[in-house]
PDB file of C-alpha atoms in Angstrom:
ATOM      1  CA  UNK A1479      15.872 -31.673   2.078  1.00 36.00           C
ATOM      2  CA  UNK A1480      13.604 -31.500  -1.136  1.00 40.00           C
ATOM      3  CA  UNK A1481      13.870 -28.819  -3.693  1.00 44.00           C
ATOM      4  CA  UNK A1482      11.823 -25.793  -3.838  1.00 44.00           C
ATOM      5  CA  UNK A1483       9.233 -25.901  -6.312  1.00 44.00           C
ATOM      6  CA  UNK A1484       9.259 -24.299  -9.226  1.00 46.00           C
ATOM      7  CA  UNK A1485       6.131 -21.423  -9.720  1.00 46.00           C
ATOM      8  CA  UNK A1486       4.877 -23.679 -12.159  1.00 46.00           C
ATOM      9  CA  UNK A1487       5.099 -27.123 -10.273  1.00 45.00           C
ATOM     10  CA  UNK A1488       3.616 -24.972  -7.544  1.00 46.00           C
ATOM     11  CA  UNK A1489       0.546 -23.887  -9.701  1.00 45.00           C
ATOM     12  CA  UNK A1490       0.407 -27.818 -10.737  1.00 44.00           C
ATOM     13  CA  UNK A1491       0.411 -29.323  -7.261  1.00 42.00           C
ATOM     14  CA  UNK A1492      -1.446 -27.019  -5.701  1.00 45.00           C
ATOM     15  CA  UNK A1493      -5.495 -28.030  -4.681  1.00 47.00           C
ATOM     16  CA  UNK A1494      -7.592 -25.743  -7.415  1.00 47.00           C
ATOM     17  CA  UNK A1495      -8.965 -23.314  -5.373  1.00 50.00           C
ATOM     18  CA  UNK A1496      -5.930 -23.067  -3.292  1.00 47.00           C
ATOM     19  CA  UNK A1497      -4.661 -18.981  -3.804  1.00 50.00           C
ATOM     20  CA  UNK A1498      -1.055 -19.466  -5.731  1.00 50.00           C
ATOM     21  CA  UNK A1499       1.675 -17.800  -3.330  1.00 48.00           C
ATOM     22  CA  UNK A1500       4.002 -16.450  -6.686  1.00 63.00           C
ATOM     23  CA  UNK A1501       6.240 -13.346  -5.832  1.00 77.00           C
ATOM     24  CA  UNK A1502       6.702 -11.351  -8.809  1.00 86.00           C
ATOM     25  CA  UNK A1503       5.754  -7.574  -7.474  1.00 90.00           C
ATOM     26  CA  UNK A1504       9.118  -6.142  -6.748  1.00 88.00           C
ATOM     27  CA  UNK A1505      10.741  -4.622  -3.097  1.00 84.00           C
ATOM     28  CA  UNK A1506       8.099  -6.760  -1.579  1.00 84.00           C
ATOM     29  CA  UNK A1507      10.000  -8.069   1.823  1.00 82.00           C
ATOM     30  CA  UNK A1508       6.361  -8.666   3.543  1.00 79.00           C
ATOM     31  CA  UNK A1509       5.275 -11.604   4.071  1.00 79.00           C
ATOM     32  CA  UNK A1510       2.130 -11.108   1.966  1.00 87.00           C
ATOM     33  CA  UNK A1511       2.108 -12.807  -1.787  1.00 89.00           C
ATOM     34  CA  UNK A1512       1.559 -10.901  -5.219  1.00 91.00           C
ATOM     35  CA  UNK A1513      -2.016 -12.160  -4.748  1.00 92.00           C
ATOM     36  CA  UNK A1514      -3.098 -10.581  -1.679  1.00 93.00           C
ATOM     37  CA  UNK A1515      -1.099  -7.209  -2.473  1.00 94.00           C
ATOM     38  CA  UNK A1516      -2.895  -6.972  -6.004  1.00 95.00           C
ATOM     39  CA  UNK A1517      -6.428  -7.711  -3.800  1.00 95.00           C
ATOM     40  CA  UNK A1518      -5.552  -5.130  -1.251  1.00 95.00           C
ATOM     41  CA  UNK A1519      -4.013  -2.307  -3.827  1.00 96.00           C
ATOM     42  CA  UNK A1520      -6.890  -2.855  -6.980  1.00 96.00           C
ATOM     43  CA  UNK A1521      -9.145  -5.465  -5.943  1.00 95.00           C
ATOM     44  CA  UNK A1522     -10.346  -9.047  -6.166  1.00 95.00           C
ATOM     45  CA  UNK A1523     -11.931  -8.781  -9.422  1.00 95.00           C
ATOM     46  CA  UNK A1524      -8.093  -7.395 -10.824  1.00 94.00           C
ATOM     47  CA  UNK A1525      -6.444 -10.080  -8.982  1.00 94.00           C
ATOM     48  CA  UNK A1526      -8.694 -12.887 -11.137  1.00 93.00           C
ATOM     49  CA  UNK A1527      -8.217 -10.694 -14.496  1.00 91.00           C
ATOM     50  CA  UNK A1528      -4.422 -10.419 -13.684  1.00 89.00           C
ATOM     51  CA  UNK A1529      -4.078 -14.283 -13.038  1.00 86.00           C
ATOM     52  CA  UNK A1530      -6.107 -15.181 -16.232  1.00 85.00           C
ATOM     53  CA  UNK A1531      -3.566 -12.614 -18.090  1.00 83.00           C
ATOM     54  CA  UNK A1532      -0.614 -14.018 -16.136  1.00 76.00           C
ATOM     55  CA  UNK A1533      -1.461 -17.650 -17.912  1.00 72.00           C
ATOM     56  CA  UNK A1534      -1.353 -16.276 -21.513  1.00 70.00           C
ATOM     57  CA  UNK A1535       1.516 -13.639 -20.869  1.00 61.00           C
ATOM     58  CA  UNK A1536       3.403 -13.075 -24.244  1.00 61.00           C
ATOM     59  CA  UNK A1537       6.740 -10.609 -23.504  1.00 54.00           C
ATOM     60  CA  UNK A1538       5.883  -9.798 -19.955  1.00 73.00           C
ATOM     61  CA  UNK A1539       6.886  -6.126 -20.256  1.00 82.00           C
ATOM     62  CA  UNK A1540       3.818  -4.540 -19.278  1.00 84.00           C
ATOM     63  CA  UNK A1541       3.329  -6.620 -16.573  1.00 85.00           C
ATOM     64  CA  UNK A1542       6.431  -6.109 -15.194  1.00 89.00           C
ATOM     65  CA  UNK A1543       5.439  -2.468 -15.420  1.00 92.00           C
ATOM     66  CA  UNK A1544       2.334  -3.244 -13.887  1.00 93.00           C
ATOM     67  CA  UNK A1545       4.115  -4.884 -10.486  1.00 93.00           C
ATOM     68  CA  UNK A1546       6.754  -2.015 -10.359  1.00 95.00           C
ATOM     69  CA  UNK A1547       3.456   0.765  -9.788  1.00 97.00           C
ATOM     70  CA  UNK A1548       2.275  -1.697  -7.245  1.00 96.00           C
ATOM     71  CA  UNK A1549       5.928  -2.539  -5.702  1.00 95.00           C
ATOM     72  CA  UNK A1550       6.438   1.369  -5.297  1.00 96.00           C
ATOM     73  CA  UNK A1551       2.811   1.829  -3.515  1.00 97.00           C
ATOM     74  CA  UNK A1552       3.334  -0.966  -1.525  1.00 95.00           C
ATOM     75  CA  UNK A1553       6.512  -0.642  -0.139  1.00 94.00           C
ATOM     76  CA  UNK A1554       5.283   3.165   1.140  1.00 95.00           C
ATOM     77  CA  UNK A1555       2.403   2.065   2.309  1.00 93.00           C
ATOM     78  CA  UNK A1556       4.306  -0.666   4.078  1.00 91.00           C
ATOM     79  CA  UNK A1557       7.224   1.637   5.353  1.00 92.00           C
ATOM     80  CA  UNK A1558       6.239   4.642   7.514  1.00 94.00           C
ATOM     81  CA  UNK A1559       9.637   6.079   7.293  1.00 95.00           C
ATOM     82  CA  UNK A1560       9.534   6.237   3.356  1.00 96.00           C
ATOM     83  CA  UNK A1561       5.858   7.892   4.251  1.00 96.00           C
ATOM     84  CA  UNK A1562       7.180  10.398   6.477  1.00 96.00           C
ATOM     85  CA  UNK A1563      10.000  11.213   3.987  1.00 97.00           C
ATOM     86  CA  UNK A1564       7.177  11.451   1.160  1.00 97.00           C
ATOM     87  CA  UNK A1565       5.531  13.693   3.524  1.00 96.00           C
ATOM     88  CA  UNK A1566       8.179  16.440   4.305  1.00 95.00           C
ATOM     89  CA  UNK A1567       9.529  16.162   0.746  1.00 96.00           C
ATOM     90  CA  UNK A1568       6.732  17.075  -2.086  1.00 96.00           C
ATOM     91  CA  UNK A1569       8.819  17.388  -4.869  1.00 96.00           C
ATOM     92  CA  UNK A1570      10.185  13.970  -4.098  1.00 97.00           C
ATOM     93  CA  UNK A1571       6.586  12.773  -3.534  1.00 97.00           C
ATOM     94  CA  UNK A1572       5.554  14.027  -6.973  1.00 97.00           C
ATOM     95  CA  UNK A1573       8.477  12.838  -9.092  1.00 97.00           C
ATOM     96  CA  UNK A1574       7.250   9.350  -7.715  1.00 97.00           C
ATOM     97  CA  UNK A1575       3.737  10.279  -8.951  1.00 97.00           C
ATOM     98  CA  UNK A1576       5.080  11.217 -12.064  1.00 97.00           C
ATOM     99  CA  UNK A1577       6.883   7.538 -12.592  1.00 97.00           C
ATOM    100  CA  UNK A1578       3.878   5.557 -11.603  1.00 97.00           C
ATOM    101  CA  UNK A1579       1.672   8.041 -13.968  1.00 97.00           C
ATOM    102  CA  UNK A1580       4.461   7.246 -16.661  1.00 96.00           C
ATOM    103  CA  UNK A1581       4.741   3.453 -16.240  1.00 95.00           C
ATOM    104  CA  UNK A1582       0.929   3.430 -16.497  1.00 95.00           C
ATOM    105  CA  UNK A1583       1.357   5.600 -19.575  1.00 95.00           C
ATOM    106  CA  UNK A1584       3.727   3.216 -21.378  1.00 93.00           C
ATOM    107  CA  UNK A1585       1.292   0.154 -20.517  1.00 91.00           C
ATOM    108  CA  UNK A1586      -1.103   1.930 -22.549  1.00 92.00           C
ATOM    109  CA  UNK A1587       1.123   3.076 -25.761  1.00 89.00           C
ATOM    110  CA  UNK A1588       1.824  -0.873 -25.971  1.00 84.00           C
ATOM    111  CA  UNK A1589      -1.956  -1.972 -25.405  1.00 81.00           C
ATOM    112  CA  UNK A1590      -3.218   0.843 -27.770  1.00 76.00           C
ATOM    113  CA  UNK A1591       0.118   0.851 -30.209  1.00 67.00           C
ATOM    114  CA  UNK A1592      -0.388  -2.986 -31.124  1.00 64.00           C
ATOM    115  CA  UNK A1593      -1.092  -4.104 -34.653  1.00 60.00           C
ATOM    116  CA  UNK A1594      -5.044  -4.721 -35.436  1.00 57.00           C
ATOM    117  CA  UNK A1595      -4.079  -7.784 -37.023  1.00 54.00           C
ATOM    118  CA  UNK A1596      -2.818  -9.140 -34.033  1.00 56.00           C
ATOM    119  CA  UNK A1597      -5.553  -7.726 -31.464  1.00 56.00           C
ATOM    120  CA  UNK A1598      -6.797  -9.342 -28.660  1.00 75.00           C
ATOM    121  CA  UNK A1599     -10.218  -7.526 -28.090  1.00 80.00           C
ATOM    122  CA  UNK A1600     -11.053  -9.931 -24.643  1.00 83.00           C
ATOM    123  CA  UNK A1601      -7.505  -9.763 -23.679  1.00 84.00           C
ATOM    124  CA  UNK A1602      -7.638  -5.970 -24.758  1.00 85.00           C
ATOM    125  CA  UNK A1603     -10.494  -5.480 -22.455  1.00 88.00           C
ATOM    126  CA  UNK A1604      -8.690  -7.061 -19.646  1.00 89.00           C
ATOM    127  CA  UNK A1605      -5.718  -4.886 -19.567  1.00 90.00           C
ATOM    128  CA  UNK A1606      -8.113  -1.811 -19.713  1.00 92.00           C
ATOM    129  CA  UNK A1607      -9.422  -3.019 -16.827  1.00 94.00           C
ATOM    130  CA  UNK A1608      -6.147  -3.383 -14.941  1.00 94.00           C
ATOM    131  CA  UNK A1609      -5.654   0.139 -16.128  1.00 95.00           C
ATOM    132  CA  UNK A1610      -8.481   1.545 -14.854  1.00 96.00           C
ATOM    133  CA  UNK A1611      -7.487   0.082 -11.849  1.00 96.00           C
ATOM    134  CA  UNK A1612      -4.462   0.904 -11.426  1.00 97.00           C
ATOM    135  CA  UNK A1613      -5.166   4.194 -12.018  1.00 97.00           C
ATOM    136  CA  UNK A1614      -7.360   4.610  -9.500  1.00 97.00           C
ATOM    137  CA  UNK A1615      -5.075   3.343  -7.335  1.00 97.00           C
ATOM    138  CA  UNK A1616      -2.227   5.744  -7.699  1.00 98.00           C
ATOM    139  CA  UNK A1617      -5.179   8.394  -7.431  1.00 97.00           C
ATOM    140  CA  UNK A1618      -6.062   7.262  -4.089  1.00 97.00           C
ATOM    141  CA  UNK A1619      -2.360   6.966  -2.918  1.00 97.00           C
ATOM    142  CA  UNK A1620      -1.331  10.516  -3.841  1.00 97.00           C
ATOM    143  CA  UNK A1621      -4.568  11.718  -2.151  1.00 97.00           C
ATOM    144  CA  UNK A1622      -3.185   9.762   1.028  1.00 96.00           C
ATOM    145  CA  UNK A1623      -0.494  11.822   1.321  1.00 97.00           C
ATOM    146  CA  UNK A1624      -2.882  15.319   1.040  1.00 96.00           C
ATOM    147  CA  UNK A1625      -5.348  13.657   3.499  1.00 96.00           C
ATOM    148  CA  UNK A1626      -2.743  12.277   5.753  1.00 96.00           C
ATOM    149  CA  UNK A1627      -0.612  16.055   5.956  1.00 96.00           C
ATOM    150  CA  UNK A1628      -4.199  17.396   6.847  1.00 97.00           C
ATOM    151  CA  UNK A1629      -5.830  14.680   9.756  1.00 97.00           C
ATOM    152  CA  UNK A1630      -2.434  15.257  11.162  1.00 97.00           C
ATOM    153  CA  UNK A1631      -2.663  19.195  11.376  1.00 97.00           C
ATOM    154  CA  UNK A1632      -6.177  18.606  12.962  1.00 97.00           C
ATOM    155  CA  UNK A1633      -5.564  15.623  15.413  1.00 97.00           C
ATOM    156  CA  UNK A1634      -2.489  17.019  17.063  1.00 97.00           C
ATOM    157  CA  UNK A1635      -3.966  20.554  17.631  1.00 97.00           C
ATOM    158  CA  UNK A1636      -6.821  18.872  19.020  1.00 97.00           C
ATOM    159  CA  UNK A1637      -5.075  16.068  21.010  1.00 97.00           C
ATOM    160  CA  UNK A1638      -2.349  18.846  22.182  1.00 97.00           C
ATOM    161  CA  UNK A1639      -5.711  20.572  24.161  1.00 96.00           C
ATOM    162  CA  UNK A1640      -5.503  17.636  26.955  1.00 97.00           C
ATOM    163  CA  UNK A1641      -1.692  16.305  26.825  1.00 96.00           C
ATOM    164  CA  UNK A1642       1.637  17.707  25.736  1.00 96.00           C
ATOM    165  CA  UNK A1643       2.733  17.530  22.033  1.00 96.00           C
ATOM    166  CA  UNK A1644       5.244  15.349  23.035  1.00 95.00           C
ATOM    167  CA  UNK A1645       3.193  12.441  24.190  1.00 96.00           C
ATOM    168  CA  UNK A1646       2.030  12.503  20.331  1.00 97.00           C
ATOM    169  CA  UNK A1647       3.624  10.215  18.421  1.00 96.00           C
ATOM    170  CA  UNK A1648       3.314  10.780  14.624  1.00 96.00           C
ATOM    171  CA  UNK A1649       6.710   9.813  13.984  1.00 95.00           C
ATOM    172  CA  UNK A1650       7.908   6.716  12.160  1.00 95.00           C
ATOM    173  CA  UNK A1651       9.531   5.389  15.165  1.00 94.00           C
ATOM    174  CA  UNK A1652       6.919   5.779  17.185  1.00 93.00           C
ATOM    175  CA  UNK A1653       4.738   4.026  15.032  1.00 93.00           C
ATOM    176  CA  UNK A1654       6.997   0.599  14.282  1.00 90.00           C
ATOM    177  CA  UNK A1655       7.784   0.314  17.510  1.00 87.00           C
ATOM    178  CA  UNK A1656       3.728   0.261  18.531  1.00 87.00           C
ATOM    179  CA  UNK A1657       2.994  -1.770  15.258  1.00 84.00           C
ATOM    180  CA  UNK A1658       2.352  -5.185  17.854  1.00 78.00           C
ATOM    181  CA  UNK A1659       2.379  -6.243  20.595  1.00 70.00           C
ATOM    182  CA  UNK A1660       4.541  -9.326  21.783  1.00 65.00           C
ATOM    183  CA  UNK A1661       4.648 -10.337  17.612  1.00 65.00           C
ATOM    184  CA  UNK A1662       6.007  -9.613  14.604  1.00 66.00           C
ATOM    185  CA  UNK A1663       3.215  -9.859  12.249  1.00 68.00           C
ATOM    186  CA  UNK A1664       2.804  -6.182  10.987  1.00 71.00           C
ATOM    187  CA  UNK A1665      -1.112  -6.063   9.657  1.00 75.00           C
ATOM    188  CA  UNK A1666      -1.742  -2.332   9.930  1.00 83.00           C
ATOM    189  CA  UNK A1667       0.314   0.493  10.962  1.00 90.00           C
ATOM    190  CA  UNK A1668      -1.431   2.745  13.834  1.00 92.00           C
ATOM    191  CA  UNK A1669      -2.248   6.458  12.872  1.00 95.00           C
ATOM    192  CA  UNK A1670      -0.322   8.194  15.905  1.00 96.00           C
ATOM    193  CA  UNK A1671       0.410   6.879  18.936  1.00 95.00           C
ATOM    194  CA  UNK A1672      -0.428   8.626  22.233  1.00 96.00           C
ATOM    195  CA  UNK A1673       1.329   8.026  25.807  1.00 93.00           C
ATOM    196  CA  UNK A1674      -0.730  10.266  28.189  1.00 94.00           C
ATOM    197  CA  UNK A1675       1.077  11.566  31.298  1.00 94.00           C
ATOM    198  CA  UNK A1676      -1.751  10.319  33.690  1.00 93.00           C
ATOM    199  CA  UNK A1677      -5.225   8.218  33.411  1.00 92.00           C
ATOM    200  CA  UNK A1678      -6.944  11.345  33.920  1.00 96.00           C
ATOM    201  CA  UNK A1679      -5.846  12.863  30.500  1.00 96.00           C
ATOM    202  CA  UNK A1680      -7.461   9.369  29.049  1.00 95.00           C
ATOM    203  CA  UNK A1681     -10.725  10.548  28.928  1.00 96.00           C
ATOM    204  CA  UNK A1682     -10.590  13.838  26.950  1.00 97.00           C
ATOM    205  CA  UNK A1683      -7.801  11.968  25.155  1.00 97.00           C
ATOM    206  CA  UNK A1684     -10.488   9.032  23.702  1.00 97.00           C
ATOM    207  CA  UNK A1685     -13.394  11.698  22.873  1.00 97.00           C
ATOM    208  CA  UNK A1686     -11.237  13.829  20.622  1.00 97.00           C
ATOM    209  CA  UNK A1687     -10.029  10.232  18.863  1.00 97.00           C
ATOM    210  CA  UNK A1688     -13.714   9.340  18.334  1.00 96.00           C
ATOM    211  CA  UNK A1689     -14.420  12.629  17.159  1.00 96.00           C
ATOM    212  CA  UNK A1690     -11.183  12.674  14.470  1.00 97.00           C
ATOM    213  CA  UNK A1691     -12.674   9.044  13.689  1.00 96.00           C
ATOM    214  CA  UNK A1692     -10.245   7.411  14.597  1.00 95.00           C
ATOM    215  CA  UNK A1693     -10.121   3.674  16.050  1.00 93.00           C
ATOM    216  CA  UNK A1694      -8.715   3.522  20.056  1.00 93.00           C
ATOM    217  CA  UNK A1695      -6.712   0.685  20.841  1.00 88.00           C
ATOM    218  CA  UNK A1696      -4.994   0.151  23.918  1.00 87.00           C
ATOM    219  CA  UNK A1697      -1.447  -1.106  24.763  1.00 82.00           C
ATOM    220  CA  UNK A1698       0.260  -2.834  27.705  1.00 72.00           C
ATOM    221  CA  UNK A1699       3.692  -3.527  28.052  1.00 70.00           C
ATOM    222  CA  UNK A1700       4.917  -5.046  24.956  1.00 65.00           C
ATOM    223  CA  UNK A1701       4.384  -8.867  26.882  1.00 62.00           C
ATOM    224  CA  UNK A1702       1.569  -9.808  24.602  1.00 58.00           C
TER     225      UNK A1702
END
């Protein structure tokens, strides 16, 4: 058996164009690389400014800090029971807020604390970028949480009209368990899930979806 590759005998070897698969944002157990997390969470153009960064890194500490705000998104995002716990618990939920506000913070005392002599404007101009960013980011996820509390409210008193409130599934269990079908491979997480009682709850059951917005997708038996 060969020996792994090292991340930079990977970046070597690898065709030019070919996306680098490097794992450096932290509680990551997806199968998705620091590359198409950092395209998904800020963006393509912050993945190409990150990389360029990522070549001339100096002590590493703010990015570091960078991939820990991303690891903690990510790994809620990815991870309905942390959600759900972040749901029912908003002083936990804002202490998070709080770190990834902080962390952000602390990128920003080093960018803006950082002798004149030694000043980087294009390289300065990059991580302001990143910040901007990144703030955004954590923006949008704590407004997941308030938008999330609130579709929920709406959809099951609305969905509760033409089945019973237990056939609606908001729960993380519910939601794992209908991630796939007959795979593994765990793209997007589904909103609620629904088991109706009888096919003639189905239709009432697919207006109200289409008029909360939401996407219907129908599952068999688990057989693929």
């Amino acid at each position: 058996m060969n020996a792994p590759l090292t991340p930079a005998q990977a970046r070597a070897t690898a065709a030019p164009d070919a996306p680098v698969r490097l794992r450096e944002i932290p509680y990551n157990y997806t199968s998705f690389s620091d590359r198409e997390i950092v395209i998904r969470l800020l963006g393509a153009d912050s993945w190409r400014v990150l990389d360029e960064l990522r070549a001339e890194r100096r002590t590493g500490r703010s990015a570091r800090m960078l991939y820990e705000v991303l690891g903690d998104i990510w790994v809620v995002q990815r991870n309905p029971y942390l959600e759900d716990d972040l749901l029912d618990n908003p002083k936990r939920r804002k202490l998070l807020i709080e770190a990834l506000h902080h962390r952000l913070g602390e990128i920003e005392k080093r960018r803006s604390g950082a002798p004149a002599s030694t000043l980087d404007h294009d390289r300065d101009v990059k991580v302001g970028q990143l910040l901007l960013a990144a703030r955004k980011c954590v923006a949008e996820f704590e407004q997941h949480f308030r938008d999330t509390w609130d579709l929920r409210k709406r959809a099951r008193r609305l969905l509760a009209r033409h089945t019973r409130d237990d056939n609606i599934g908001f729960d993380a269990f519910a939601r794992v368990s209908h991630v796939t079908d007959a795979t593994d491979w765990r793209v997007e997480y589904p909103f609620v899930v629904l088991s109706p009682d009888s096919e003639s709850e189905m239709p009432a059951l697919v207006r109200t979806c289409v008029e909360l917005g939401l996407t219907v997708i129908p599952r068999g038996g688990g057989t693929g």
